Amino acid sequence: FLNKQAKGQIPATWSNDARDILRELLPEEIDGLSNGVDWIDDHFKGSCISPFDAFQEHIVALVKQRCYDDALIPLWDMVNHANGPHINTNTTSWYDNGGIKVWASQLIREGEEVFASYDGCVDCSTTAREWGTLEILRDFGFVEGYPHR
């Protein structure tokens, strides 16, 4: 199953040439943090994963793309990102005593996509104000359509 998931979706897993191009476009640091192009190399390779194991790198990338804060939640990883009127779910906080609860905020018809905001969630703190295109691309591997909000 994991090997069938698309590879190379987030910049940290792009080819060296592609990451070099992105590095030219981005500031070296954003708010005192790395621009995110090399976070797998900087934080995982050689410590948590083998520097030459593409499968392990792929797993780290999948977890980052699919996790909710610091956890993988069954089915929740299939929820797509949107902001504004497309959001059709609500949640409680992941940190509530009963854990996270998710429910439809409007009628979701069979076959319709389920949406939540990846940067405007209950547990996202100031992320909605501070995140933009770069952070969504870095962590989830896509660029939002306009308007963002």
Coordinates of N, CA and C in Angstrom, one line a residue:
F1 N 0.8 -1.2 0.0 CA 0.0 0.0 0.0 C 0.9 1.3 0.0
L2 N 1.8 1.3 0.9 CA 2.7 2.5 1.0 C 3.5 2.8 -0.2
N3 N 3.9 1.7 -0.9 CA 4.7 1.9 -2.1 C 3.9 2.4 -3.3
K4 N 2.5 2.3 -3.2 CA 1.6 2.7 -4.2 C 1.3 4.2 -4.0
Q5 N 1.6 4.8 -2.9 CA 1.3 6.2 -2.7 C 2.3 7.1 -3.5
A6 N 1.8 8.2 -4.0 CA 2.7 9.0 -4.9 C 3.9 9.5 -4.1
K7 N 5.0 9.5 -4.8 CA 6.3 9.9 -4.2 C 6.6 11.3 -4.8
G8 N 7.4 12.0 -4.0 CA 7.9 13.3 -4.5 C 6.9 14.5 -4.5
Q9 N 6.0 14.4 -3.6 CA 4.9 15.4 -3.6 C 5.3 16.7 -2.8
I10 N 6.2 16.5 -1.8 CA 6.6 17.7 -1.0 C 8.1 18.0 -1.4
P11 N 8.4 19.3 -1.3 CA 9.7 19.7 -1.8 C 10.9 19.0 -1.1
A12 N 10.8 18.6 0.1 CA 11.9 17.9 0.7 C 12.2 16.6 0.1
T13 N 11.3 16.1 -0.8 CA 11.6 14.8 -1.5 C 11.8 15.0 -3.0
W14 N 11.9 16.3 -3.4 CA 12.2 16.5 -4.8 C 13.6 16.2 -5.2
S15 N 13.9 16.2 -6.4 CA 15.3 15.9 -6.9 C 16.2 17.1 -6.4
N16 N 17.5 16.8 -6.4 CA 18.4 17.9 -6.0 C 18.3 19.1 -6.9
D17 N 18.1 18.9 -8.2 CA 18.0 20.0 -9.1 C 16.8 20.8 -8.8
A18 N 15.7 20.2 -8.5 CA 14.4 20.9 -8.2 C 14.5 21.7 -6.9
R19 N 15.2 21.0 -5.9 CA 15.3 21.7 -4.6 C 16.3 22.9 -4.8
D20 N 17.3 22.8 -5.6 CA 18.2 23.9 -5.9 C 17.4 25.1 -6.4
I21 N 16.5 24.9 -7.4 CA 15.7 25.9 -8.0 C 14.8 26.6 -6.9
L22 N 14.2 25.7 -6.1 CA 13.3 26.3 -5.0 C 14.1 27.1 -4.0
R23 N 15.4 26.6 -3.7 CA 16.2 27.4 -2.7 C 16.5 28.8 -3.3
E24 N 16.7 28.9 -4.6 CA 17.0 30.2 -5.2 C 15.8 31.2 -5.1
L25 N 14.6 30.6 -5.0 CA 13.3 31.4 -4.9 C 13.0 31.8 -3.5
L26 N 13.4 31.0 -2.5 CA 13.0 31.2 -1.1 C 14.1 31.8 -0.3
P27 N 13.7 32.6 0.7 CA 14.7 33.0 1.7 C 15.3 31.8 2.4
E28 N 16.5 32.0 2.9 CA 17.2 30.9 3.6 C 16.4 30.5 4.8
E29 N 15.9 31.5 5.6 CA 15.1 31.2 6.8 C 13.8 32.0 6.7
I30 N 12.8 31.4 7.4 CA 11.5 32.1 7.5 C 11.2 32.1 9.0
D31 N 11.1 33.3 9.5 CA 10.8 33.4 11.0 C 11.8 32.6 11.8
G32 N 13.1 32.6 11.4 CA 14.1 31.9 12.2 C 14.2 30.4 12.0
L33 N 13.3 29.9 11.1 CA 13.3 28.5 10.8 C 13.8 28.2 9.4
S34 N 14.3 27.0 9.1 CA 14.7 26.7 7.8 C 13.6 26.8 6.8
N35 N 13.9 27.1 5.6 CA 12.8 27.3 4.6 C 12.0 26.1 4.3
G36 N 12.5 24.9 4.8 CA 11.8 23.7 4.6 C 12.2 22.8 3.5
V37 N 13.1 23.3 2.6 CA 13.4 22.5 1.5 C 14.2 21.2 1.9
D38 N 15.0 21.3 3.0 CA 15.8 20.2 3.3 C 15.5 19.6 4.7
W39 N 14.3 19.7 5.2 CA 14.0 19.3 6.5 C 14.2 17.8 6.8
I40 N 13.9 17.0 5.7 CA 14.1 15.5 5.9 C 15.6 15.3 6.1
D41 N 16.4 15.9 5.2 CA 17.9 15.7 5.3 C 18.4 16.2 6.6
D42 N 17.9 17.4 7.1 CA 18.4 18.0 8.3 C 18.0 17.3 9.6
H43 N 16.8 16.8 9.6 CA 16.3 16.3 10.9 C 16.1 14.7 10.9
F44 N 16.1 14.0 9.8 CA 15.9 12.6 9.8 C 17.0 11.7 9.3
K45 N 17.6 12.1 8.2 CA 18.6 11.3 7.5 C 19.8 11.2 8.4
G46 N 20.2 9.9 8.6 CA 21.4 9.7 9.5 C 21.1 9.6 10.9
S47 N 19.9 9.9 11.4 CA 19.5 9.8 12.8 C 18.4 8.8 12.9
C48 N 17.2 9.2 12.3 CA 16.0 8.3 12.4 C 15.9 7.4 11.2
I49 N 16.4 7.8 10.1 CA 16.3 7.0 8.9 C 17.7 6.9 8.2
S50 N 17.9 5.9 7.4 CA 19.1 5.7 6.7 C 19.2 6.8 5.6
P51 N 20.4 7.4 5.4 CA 20.5 8.4 4.4 C 20.3 7.9 3.0
F52 N 20.3 6.6 2.8 CA 20.2 6.1 1.4 C 18.9 5.2 1.2
D53 N 18.0 5.3 2.1 CA 16.8 4.5 2.0 C 15.6 5.3 1.6
A54 N 15.3 5.2 0.3 CA 14.2 6.0 -0.3 C 12.9 5.6 0.3
F55 N 12.7 4.4 0.7 CA 11.4 4.0 1.2 C 11.2 4.7 2.6
Q56 N 12.2 4.7 3.4 CA 12.1 5.4 4.7 C 11.8 6.9 4.5
E57 N 12.5 7.5 3.6 CA 12.2 8.9 3.3 C 10.8 9.1 2.9
H58 N 10.3 8.2 2.1 CA 8.9 8.3 1.6 C 7.9 8.2 2.8
I59 N 8.2 7.3 3.7 CA 7.3 7.2 4.9 C 7.3 8.5 5.7
V60 N 8.5 9.1 5.9 CA 8.6 10.3 6.7 C 7.7 11.4 6.0
A61 N 7.9 11.5 4.7 CA 7.1 12.5 3.9 C 5.6 12.2 4.0
L62 N 5.2 10.9 3.9 CA 3.8 10.6 4.0 C 3.2 11.0 5.3
V63 N 3.9 10.7 6.4 CA 3.4 11.1 7.7 C 3.3 12.6 7.8
K64 N 4.3 13.3 7.3 CA 4.2 14.8 7.4 C 3.0 15.3 6.6
Q65 N 2.8 14.8 5.4 CA 1.6 15.2 4.6 C 0.3 14.8 5.2
R66 N 0.2 13.7 5.9 CA -1.1 13.2 6.3 C -1.4 13.3 7.7
C67 N -0.5 13.8 8.6 CA -0.7 13.8 10.0 C -1.5 15.0 10.4
Y68 N -2.2 14.9 11.5 CA -2.9 16.0 12.1 C -2.0 16.4 13.3
D69 N -1.4 17.5 13.2 CA -0.4 18.0 14.3 C 0.7 16.9 14.4
D70 N 0.6 16.1 15.4 CA 1.6 15.0 15.6 C 1.1 13.6 15.6
A71 N -0.1 13.4 15.0 CA -0.7 12.1 15.0 C -1.3 11.7 13.7
L72 N -1.4 10.5 13.4 CA -2.1 10.0 12.2 C -3.4 9.5 12.7
I73 N -4.5 9.9 12.1 CA -5.9 9.6 12.5 C -6.6 8.9 11.4
P74 N -7.0 7.6 11.6 CA -7.6 6.9 10.5 C -8.8 7.7 9.9
L75 N -8.8 7.7 8.6 CA -9.8 8.4 7.8 C -9.6 9.9 7.7
W76 N -9.2 10.5 8.7 CA -9.0 12.0 8.7 C -7.9 12.4 7.7
D77 N -7.0 11.4 7.4 CA -5.9 11.8 6.4 C -6.5 11.8 5.0
M78 N -7.7 11.4 4.8 CA -8.3 11.5 3.5 C -9.1 12.8 3.3
V79 N -9.2 13.6 4.3 CA -9.9 14.9 4.2 C -9.0 15.9 3.4
N80 N -9.5 16.6 2.5 CA -8.8 17.5 1.6 C -8.8 18.9 2.2
H81 N -7.9 19.8 1.8 CA -7.8 21.1 2.3 C -8.6 22.1 1.4
A82 N -9.2 23.0 2.2 CA -9.9 24.2 1.6 C -10.0 25.2 2.6
N83 N -10.3 26.4 2.2 CA -10.6 27.5 3.1 C -11.9 28.1 2.6
G84 N -12.6 28.8 3.5 CA -13.8 29.5 3.1 C -15.0 28.6 3.0
P85 N -15.9 28.8 2.0 CA -17.2 28.1 2.0 C -17.1 26.7 1.6
H86 N -16.0 26.2 1.2 CA -15.8 24.8 0.8 C -15.7 23.9 2.0
I87 N -15.3 24.4 3.2 CA -15.1 23.6 4.4 C -16.5 23.0 4.8
N88 N -16.5 21.7 4.9 CA -17.8 21.1 5.3 C -17.7 20.2 6.5
T89 N -16.6 20.4 7.3 CA -16.5 19.7 8.6 C -16.2 20.7 9.7
N90 N -16.4 20.2 10.9 CA -16.0 20.9 12.2 C -15.3 19.9 13.0
T91 N -14.4 20.3 13.9 CA -13.7 19.4 14.8 C -13.6 20.0 16.2
T92 N -13.4 19.1 17.2 CA -13.0 19.6 18.5 C -11.4 19.5 18.4
S93 N -10.8 19.9 19.5 CA -9.4 19.9 19.6 C -8.8 18.5 19.7
W94 N -7.7 18.3 19.1 CA -7.0 17.0 19.3 C -6.6 16.8 20.7
Y95 N -6.5 17.8 21.5 CA -6.0 17.8 22.9 C -7.1 17.7 23.9
D96 N -8.4 17.7 23.4 CA -9.5 17.5 24.4 C -9.4 16.2 25.0
N97 N -10.0 16.1 26.2 CA -9.9 14.8 27.0 C -10.5 13.6 26.2
G98 N -11.5 13.8 25.4 CA -12.1 12.8 24.6 C -11.5 12.6 23.3
G99 N -10.4 13.3 23.0 CA -9.7 13.2 21.7 C -10.5 14.1 20.7
I100 N -10.0 14.0 19.5 CA -10.7 14.8 18.4 C -12.0 14.2 18.0
K101 N -13.0 15.0 17.7 CA -14.2 14.5 17.2 C -14.5 15.4 15.9
V102 N -14.9 14.7 14.9 CA -15.1 15.3 13.6 C -16.6 15.1 13.2
W103 N -17.2 16.2 12.6 CA -18.6 16.0 12.1 C -18.8 16.9 10.9
A104 N -19.8 16.6 10.2 CA -20.2 17.4 9.0 C -20.8 18.7 9.5
S105 N -20.4 19.8 8.9 CA -20.9 21.1 9.2 C -22.1 21.5 8.2
Q106 N -22.2 20.7 7.2 CA -23.3 20.8 6.2 C -23.5 19.5 5.6
L107 N -24.5 19.4 4.8 CA -24.8 18.1 4.1 C -23.7 17.8 3.2
I108 N -23.2 16.6 3.3 CA -22.2 16.1 2.4 C -22.8 14.9 1.6
R109 N -23.0 15.1 0.3 CA -23.7 14.1 -0.5 C -22.7 13.0 -0.9
E110 N -23.2 11.9 -1.2 CA -22.4 10.7 -1.6 C -21.5 11.2 -2.8
G111 N -20.2 10.9 -2.7 CA -19.3 11.2 -3.8 C -18.7 12.6 -3.6
E112 N -19.2 13.5 -2.8 CA -18.6 14.8 -2.6 C -17.3 14.7 -1.7
E113 N -16.4 15.6 -2.0 CA -15.2 15.6 -1.2 C -15.5 16.2 0.2
V114 N -14.7 15.7 1.1 CA -14.7 16.2 2.5 C -13.6 17.2 2.7
F115 N -13.9 18.4 3.2 CA -12.9 19.4 3.3 C -12.7 19.9 4.8
A116 N -11.5 20.2 5.1 CA -11.2 21.0 6.4 C -10.1 21.9 6.0
S117 N -9.8 22.9 6.9 CA -8.7 23.8 6.6 C -7.4 23.2 7.3
Y118 N -6.4 23.1 6.5 CA -5.1 22.6 7.1 C -4.4 23.7 7.9
D119 N -4.7 24.9 7.6 CA -4.0 26.0 8.3 C -5.0 26.9 9.2
G120 N -6.2 26.5 9.2 CA -7.2 27.3 10.0 C -7.9 26.4 11.0
C121 N -7.3 25.3 11.4 CA -7.9 24.3 12.3 C -8.0 24.8 13.7
V122 N -8.8 24.1 14.5 CA -8.9 24.4 16.0 C -7.6 24.4 16.7
D123 N -6.7 23.5 16.3 CA -5.4 23.4 17.0 C -4.3 24.2 16.3
C124 N -4.6 24.9 15.3 CA -3.6 25.6 14.5 C -3.0 26.9 15.1
S125 N -3.6 27.3 16.2 CA -3.1 28.6 16.8 C -3.0 29.7 15.9
T126 N -1.8 30.3 15.7 CA -1.6 31.4 14.8 C -1.3 31.0 13.3
T127 N -1.4 29.8 13.0 CA -1.0 29.3 11.7 C -1.8 30.0 10.6
A128 N -3.1 30.2 10.8 CA -3.9 30.8 9.8 C -3.4 32.2 9.4
R129 N -2.9 32.9 10.4 CA -2.3 34.3 10.1 C -0.9 34.2 9.5
E130 N -0.2 33.2 9.9 CA 1.3 33.2 9.6 C 1.6 32.3 8.4
W131 N 0.8 31.4 8.1 CA 1.1 30.5 6.9 C 0.6 31.1 5.6
G132 N 1.2 30.7 4.6 CA 0.8 31.1 3.3 C 1.2 30.0 2.3
T133 N 1.4 30.3 1.0 CA 1.6 29.4 0.0 C 2.9 28.5 0.3
L134 N 3.9 29.1 0.8 CA 5.2 28.4 1.0 C 4.9 27.3 2.0
E135 N 4.3 27.6 3.1 CA 4.1 26.6 4.2 C 3.2 25.4 3.7
I136 N 2.1 25.7 3.0 CA 1.3 24.7 2.4 C 2.0 23.8 1.5
L137 N 2.8 24.4 0.6 CA 3.7 23.7 -0.3 C 4.7 22.8 0.4
R138 N 5.4 23.4 1.4 CA 6.4 22.7 2.2 C 5.8 21.4 2.9
D139 N 4.7 21.6 3.5 CA 4.2 20.5 4.4 C 3.2 19.6 3.7
F140 N 2.5 20.0 2.7 CA 1.5 19.2 2.1 C 1.7 18.9 0.6
G141 N 2.6 19.7 -0.1 CA 3.0 19.4 -1.4 C 2.1 19.9 -2.5
F142 N 1.3 21.0 -2.2 CA 0.5 21.6 -3.2 C 0.4 23.1 -3.0
V143 N 0.0 23.8 -4.0 CA -0.2 25.2 -4.0 C -1.7 25.5 -4.0
E144 N -2.2 26.2 -3.1 CA -3.7 26.5 -3.0 C -4.1 27.4 -4.2
G145 N -5.4 27.1 -4.6 CA -6.0 28.0 -5.6 C -6.3 29.3 -4.9
Y146 N -6.6 30.3 -5.7 CA -7.0 31.6 -5.2 C -8.5 31.8 -5.3
P147 N -9.1 32.5 -4.4 CA -8.5 33.1 -3.3 C -8.2 32.1 -2.2
H148 N -7.2 32.4 -1.4 CA -6.8 31.4 -0.3 C -7.9 31.4 0.8
R149 N -8.4 32.6 1.1 CA -9.4 32.6 2.2 C -10.6 33.4 1.8

